GROMACS .gro file of C-alpha atoms in nm:
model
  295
    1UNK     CA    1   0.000   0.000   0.000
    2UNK     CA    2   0.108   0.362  -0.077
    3UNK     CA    3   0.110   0.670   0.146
    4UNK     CA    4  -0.091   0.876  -0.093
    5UNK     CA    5  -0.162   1.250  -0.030
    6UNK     CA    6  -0.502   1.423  -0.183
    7UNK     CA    7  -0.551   1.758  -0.267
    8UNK     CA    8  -0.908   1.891  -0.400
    9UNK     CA    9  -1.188   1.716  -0.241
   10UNK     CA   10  -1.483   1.815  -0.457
   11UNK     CA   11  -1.764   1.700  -0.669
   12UNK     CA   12  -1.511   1.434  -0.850
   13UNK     CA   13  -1.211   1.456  -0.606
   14UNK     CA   14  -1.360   1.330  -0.269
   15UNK     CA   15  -1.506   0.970  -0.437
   16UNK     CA   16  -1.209   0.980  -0.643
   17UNK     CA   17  -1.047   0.996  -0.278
   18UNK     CA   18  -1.265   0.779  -0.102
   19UNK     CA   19  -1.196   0.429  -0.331
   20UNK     CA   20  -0.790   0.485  -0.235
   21UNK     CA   21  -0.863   0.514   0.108
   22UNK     CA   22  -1.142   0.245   0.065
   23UNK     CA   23  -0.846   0.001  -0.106
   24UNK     CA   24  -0.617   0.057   0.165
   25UNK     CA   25  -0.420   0.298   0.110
   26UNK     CA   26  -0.286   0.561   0.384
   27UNK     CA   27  -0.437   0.844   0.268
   28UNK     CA   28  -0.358   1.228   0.396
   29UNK     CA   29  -0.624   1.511   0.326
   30UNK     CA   30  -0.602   1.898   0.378
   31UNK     CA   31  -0.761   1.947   0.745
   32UNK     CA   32  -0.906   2.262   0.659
   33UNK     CA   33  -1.067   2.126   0.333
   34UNK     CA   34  -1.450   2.141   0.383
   35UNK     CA   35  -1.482   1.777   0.280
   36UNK     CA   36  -1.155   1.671   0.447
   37UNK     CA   37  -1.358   1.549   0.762
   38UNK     CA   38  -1.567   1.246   0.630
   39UNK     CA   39  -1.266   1.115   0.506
   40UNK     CA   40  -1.069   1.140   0.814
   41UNK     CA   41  -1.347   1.055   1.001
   42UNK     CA   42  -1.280   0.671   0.767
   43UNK     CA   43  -0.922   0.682   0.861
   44UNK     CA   44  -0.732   0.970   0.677
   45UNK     CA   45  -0.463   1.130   0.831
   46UNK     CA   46  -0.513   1.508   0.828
   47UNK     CA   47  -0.235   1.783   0.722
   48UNK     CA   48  -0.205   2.111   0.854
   49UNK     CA   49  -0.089   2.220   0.469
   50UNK     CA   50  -0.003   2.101   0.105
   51UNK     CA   51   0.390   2.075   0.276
   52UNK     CA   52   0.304   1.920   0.543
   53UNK     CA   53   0.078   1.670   0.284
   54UNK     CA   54   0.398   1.599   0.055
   55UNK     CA   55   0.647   1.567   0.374
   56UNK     CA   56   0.393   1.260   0.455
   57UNK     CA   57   0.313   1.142   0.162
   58UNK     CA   58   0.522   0.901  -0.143
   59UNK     CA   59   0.273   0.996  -0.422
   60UNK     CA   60   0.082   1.328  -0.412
   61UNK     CA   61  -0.210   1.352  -0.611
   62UNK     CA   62  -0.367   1.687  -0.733
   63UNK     CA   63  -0.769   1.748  -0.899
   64UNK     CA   64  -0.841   2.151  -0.859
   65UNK     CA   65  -1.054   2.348  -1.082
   66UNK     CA   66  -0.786   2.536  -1.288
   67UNK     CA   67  -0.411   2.641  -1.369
   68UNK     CA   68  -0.393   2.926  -1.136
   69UNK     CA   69  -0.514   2.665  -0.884
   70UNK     CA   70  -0.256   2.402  -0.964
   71UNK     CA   71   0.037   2.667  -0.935
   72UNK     CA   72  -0.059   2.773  -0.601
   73UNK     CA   73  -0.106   2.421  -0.484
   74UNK     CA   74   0.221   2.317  -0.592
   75UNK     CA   75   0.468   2.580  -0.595
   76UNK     CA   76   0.267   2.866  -0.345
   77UNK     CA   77   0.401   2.929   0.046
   78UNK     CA   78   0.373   2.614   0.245
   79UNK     CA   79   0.297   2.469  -0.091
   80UNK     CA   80   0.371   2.071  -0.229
   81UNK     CA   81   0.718   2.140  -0.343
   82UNK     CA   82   0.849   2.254  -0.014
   83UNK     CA   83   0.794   1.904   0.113
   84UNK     CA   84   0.916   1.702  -0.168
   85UNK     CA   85   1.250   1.487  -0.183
   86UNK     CA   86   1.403   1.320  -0.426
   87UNK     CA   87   1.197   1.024  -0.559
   88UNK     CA   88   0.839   1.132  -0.479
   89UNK     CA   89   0.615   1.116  -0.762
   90UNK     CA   90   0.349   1.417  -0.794
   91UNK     CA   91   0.029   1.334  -0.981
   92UNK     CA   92  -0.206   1.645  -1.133
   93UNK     CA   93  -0.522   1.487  -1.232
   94UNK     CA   94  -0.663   1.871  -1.253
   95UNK     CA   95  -0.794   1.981  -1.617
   96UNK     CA   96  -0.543   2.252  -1.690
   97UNK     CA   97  -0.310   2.447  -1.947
   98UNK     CA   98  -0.068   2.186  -2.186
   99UNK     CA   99   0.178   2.461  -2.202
  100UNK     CA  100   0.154   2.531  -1.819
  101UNK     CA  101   0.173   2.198  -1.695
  102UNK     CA  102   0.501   2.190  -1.886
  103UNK     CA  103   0.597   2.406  -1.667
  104UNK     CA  104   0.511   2.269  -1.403
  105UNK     CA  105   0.638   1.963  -1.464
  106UNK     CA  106   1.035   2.057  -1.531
  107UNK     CA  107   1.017   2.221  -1.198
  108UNK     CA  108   0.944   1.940  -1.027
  109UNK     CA  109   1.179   1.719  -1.219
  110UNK     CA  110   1.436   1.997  -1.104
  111UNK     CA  111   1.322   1.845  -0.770
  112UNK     CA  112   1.434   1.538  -0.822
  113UNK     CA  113   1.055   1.405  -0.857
  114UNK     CA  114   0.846   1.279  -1.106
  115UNK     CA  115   0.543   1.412  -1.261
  116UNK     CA  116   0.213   1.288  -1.446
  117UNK     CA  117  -0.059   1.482  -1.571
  118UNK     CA  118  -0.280   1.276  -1.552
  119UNK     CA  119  -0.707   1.437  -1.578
  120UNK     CA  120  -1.032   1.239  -1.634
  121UNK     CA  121  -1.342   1.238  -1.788
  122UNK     CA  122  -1.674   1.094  -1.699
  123UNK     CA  123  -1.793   1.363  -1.437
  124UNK     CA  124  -1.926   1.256  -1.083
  125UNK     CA  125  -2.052   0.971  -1.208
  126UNK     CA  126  -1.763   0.838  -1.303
  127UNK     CA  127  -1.548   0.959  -1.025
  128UNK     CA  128  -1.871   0.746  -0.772
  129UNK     CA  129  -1.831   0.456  -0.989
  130UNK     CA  130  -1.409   0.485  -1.031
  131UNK     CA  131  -1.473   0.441  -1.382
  132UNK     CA  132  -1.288   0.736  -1.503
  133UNK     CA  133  -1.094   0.772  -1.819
  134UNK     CA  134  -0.772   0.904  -1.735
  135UNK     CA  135  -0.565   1.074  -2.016
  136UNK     CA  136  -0.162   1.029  -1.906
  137UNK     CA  137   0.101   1.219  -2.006
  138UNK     CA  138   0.469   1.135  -1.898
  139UNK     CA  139   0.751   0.913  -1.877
  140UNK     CA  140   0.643   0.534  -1.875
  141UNK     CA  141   0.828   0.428  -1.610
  142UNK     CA  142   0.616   0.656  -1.381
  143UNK     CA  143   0.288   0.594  -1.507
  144UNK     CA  144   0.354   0.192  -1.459
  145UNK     CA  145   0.487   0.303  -1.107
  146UNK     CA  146   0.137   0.473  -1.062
  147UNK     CA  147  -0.085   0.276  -1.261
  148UNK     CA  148  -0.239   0.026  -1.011
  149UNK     CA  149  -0.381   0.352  -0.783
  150UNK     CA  150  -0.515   0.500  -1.085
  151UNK     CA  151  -0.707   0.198  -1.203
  152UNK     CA  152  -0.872   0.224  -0.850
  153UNK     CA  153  -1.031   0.534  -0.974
  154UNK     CA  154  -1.073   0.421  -1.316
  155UNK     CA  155  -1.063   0.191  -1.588
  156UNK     CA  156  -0.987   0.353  -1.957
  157UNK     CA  157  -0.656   0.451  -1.860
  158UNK     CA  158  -0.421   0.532  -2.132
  159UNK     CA  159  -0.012   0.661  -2.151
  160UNK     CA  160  -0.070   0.916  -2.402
  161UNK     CA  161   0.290   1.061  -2.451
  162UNK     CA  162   0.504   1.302  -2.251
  163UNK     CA  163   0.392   1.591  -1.997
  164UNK     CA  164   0.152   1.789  -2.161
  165UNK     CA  165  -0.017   1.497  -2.388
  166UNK     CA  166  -0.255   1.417  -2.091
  167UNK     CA  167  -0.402   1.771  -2.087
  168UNK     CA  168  -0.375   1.840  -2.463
  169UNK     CA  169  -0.555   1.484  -2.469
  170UNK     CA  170  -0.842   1.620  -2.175
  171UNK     CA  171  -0.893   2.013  -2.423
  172UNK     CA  172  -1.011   1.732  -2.697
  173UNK     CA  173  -1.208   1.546  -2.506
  174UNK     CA  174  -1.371   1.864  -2.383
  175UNK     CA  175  -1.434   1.991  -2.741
  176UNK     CA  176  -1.564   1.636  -2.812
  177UNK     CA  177  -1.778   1.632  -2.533
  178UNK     CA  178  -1.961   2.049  -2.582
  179UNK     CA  179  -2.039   1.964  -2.931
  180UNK     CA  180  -2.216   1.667  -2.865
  181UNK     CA  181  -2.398   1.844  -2.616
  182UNK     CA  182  -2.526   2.117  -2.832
  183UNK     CA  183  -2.609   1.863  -3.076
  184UNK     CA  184  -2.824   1.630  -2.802
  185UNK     CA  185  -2.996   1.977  -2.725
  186UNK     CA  186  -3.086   2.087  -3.057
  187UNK     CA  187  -3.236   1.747  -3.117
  188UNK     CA  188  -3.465   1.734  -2.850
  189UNK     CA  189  -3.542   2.134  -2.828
  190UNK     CA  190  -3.626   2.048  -3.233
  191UNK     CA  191  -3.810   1.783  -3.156
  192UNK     CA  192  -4.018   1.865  -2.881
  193UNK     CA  193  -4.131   2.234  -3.079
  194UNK     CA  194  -4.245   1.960  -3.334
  195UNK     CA  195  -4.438   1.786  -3.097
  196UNK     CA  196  -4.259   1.503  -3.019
  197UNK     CA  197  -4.222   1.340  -2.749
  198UNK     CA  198  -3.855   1.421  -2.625
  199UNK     CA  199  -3.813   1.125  -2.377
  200UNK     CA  200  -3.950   0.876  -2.717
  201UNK     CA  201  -3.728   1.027  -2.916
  202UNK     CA  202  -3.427   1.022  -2.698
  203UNK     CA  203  -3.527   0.669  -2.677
  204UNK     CA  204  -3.527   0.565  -3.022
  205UNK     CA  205  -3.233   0.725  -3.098
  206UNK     CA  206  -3.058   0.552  -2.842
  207UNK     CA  207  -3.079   0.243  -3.032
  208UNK     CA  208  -2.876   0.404  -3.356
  209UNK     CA  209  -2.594   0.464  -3.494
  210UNK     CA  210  -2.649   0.869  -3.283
  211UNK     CA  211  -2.618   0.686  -2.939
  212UNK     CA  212  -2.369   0.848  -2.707
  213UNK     CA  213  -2.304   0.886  -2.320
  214UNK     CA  214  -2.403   1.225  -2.374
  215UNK     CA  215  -2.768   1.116  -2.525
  216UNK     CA  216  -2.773   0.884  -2.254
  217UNK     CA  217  -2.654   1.093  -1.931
  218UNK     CA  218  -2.702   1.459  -2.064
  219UNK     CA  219  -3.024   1.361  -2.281
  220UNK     CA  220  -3.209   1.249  -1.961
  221UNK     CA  221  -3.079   1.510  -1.797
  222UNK     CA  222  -3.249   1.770  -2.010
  223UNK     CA  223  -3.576   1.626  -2.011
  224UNK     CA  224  -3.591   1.621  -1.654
  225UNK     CA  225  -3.484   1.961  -1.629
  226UNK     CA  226  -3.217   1.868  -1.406
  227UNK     CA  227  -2.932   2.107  -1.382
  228UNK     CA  228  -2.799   2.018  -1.007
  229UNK     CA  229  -2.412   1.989  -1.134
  230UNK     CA  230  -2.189   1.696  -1.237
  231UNK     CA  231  -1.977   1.936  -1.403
  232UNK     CA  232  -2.050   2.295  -1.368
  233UNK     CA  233  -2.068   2.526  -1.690
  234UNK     CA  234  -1.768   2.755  -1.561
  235UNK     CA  235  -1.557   2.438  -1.561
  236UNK     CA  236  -1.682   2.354  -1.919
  237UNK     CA  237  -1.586   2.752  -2.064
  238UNK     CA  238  -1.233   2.676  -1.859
  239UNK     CA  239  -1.137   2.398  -2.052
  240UNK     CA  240  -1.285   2.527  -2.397
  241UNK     CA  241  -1.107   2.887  -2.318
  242UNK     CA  242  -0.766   2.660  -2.316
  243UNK     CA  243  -0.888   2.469  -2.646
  244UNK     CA  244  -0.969   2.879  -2.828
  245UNK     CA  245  -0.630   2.970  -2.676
  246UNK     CA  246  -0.417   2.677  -2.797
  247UNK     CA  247  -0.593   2.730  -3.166
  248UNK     CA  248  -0.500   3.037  -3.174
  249UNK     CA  249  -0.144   2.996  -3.080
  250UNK     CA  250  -0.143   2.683  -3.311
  251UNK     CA  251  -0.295   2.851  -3.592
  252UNK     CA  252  -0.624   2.642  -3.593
  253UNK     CA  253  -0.957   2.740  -3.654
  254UNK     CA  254  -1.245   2.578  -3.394
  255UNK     CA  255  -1.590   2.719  -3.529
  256UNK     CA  256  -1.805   2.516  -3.353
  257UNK     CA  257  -1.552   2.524  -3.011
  258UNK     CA  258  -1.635   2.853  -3.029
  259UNK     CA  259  -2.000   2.845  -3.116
  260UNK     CA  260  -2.020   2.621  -2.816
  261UNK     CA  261  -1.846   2.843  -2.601
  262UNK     CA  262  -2.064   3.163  -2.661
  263UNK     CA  263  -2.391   2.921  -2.573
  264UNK     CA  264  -2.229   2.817  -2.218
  265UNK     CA  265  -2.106   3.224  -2.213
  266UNK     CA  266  -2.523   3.291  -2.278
  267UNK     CA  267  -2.641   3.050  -1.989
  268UNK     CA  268  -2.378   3.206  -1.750
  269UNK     CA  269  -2.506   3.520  -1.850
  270UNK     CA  270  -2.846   3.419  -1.743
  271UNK     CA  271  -2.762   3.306  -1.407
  272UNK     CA  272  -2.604   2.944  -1.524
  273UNK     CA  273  -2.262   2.913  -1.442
  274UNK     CA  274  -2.289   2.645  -1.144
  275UNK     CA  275  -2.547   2.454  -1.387
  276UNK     CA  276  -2.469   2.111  -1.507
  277UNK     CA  277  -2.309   2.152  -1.889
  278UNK     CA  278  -2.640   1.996  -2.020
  279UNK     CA  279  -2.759   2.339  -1.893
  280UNK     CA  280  -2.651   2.482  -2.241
  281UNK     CA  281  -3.023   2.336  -2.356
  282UNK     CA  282  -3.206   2.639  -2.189
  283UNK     CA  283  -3.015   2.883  -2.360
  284UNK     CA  284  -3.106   2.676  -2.741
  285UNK     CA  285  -3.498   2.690  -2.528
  286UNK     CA  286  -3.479   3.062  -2.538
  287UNK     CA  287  -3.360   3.077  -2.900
  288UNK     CA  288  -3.672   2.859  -2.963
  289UNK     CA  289  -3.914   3.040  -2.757
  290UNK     CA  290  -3.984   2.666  -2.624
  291UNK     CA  291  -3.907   2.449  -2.353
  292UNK     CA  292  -3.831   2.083  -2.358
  293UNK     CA  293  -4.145   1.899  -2.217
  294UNK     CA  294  -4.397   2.181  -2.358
  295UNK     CA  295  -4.506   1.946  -2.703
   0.00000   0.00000   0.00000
């Protein structure tokens, strides 16, 4: 068993949390993380600090909501890198910049440690059910080191390339992911204004060749006009802000990426920006002058 430390115990981070302390592992939390206490109350050892956390800890693991986040973690006072030695692997399963994490990662290498970026897809469901798929980028030799505590929070796990390839990997997936979700809500918006049956026709298409986990998750979700968050809108225009970024500096052109990102920049306009990302259907509702369940 590994002494693993955990830092960012939120909506993916504390289940993701609770199946390594759940398979044994010594586990160290933040004490003055809001969700720190359940999991010490199961038999985590608590840490005055992110120093104090790596000092402890072989492995440190890292899932906060964005760059700036990651930097502060790692490299801010009393932060992870003052309690690193030689030989301790740091693991930033975060959604964040390519070019930062980088960055990030040489200066911990200058530490004599090792790092993976490592983030995840499949939302809080996923993280419950430790099915993630976790995007890996860095040296092999690490990620085998690592592997069997990852596949206790997932199961698609994949060595991608170097540091950076994880992230670049998880901006993608992101992409990916917003378009299909625009393209799930235009469906049903379209055909419930015709006056169809949404949850019929999100049925029937389930059985063809326009299945997806989106139809299936994001598609329900939508029809039940459920937008209590398994991954909040702001998160969503994070990761497609680094995808518009990296086209730019890349010289790529992302219509739809973009197209995507002024709908989730519309519902967070509107009040939206802790919905669930299947949120984006209200604001294609308001284009439509018609609300999913009104046929």
């Amino acid at each position: 068993m590994s002494k693993i430390g955990f830092i960012g115990l939120g909506i993916m981070g504390k289940p993701m949390a609770e199946h390594l302390l759940a398979a044994g592992h010594e586990l160290h939390v933040l004490k003055s993380s809001r969700q720190s206490a359940t999991l010490i109350g199961k038999g985590a050892k608590p840490c005055e600090d992110a120093r104090a956390l790596a000092t402890a800890a072989e492995i440190i693991i890292t899932m906060v909501p964005d760059t700036p986040d990651v930097e502060t973690v790692l490299f801010g006072d009393s932060g992870v890198a003052a309690g690193l030695k030689p030989g301790k692997i740091v693991v930033d399963m975060s959604s964040i910049s390519p070019i930062e994490t980088k960055i990030f990662a040489k200066r911990i290498n200058d530490l004599g440690c090792d790092y993976l970026d490592a983030p995840v897809s499949g939302g809080e469901v996923g993280a419950k059910a430790a099915s993630l798929t976790i995007m890996v980028g860095g040296p092999e030799k690490t990620f085998e080191a690592v592997r069997p505590i990852l596949e206790k929070m997932g199961k698609n796990i994949t060595l991608v390339g170097g540091n950076g390839d994880g992230q670049t990997t998880k901006v993608a997936n992101q992409i990916i992911v917003a378009l299909t979700i625009e393209a799930v809500a235009e469906a049903l918006v379209f055909a419930s204004k015709a006056g169809a049956d949404p949850a019929r026709v999100r049925a029937a298409l389930m059985g063809g060749f326009a299945n997806s986990r989106v139809l299936e998750v994001h598609g329900e979700r939508m029809i039940a006009r459920n937008v209590a968050p398994g991954f909040r809108i702001e998160l969503h225009q994070k990761d497609l802000n680094l995808a518009l970024s990296g086209a730019r500096a890349l010289g790529v052109s992302l219509p739809n990426t973009a197209t995507c990102q002024e709908l989730f920049n519309a519902a967070s306009a509107a009040g939206g920006a802790a919905w669930d990302h299947s949120g984006m259907v209200r604001v294609l509702e308001r284009l439509a002058n018609h609300d999913i369940g009104a046929a």
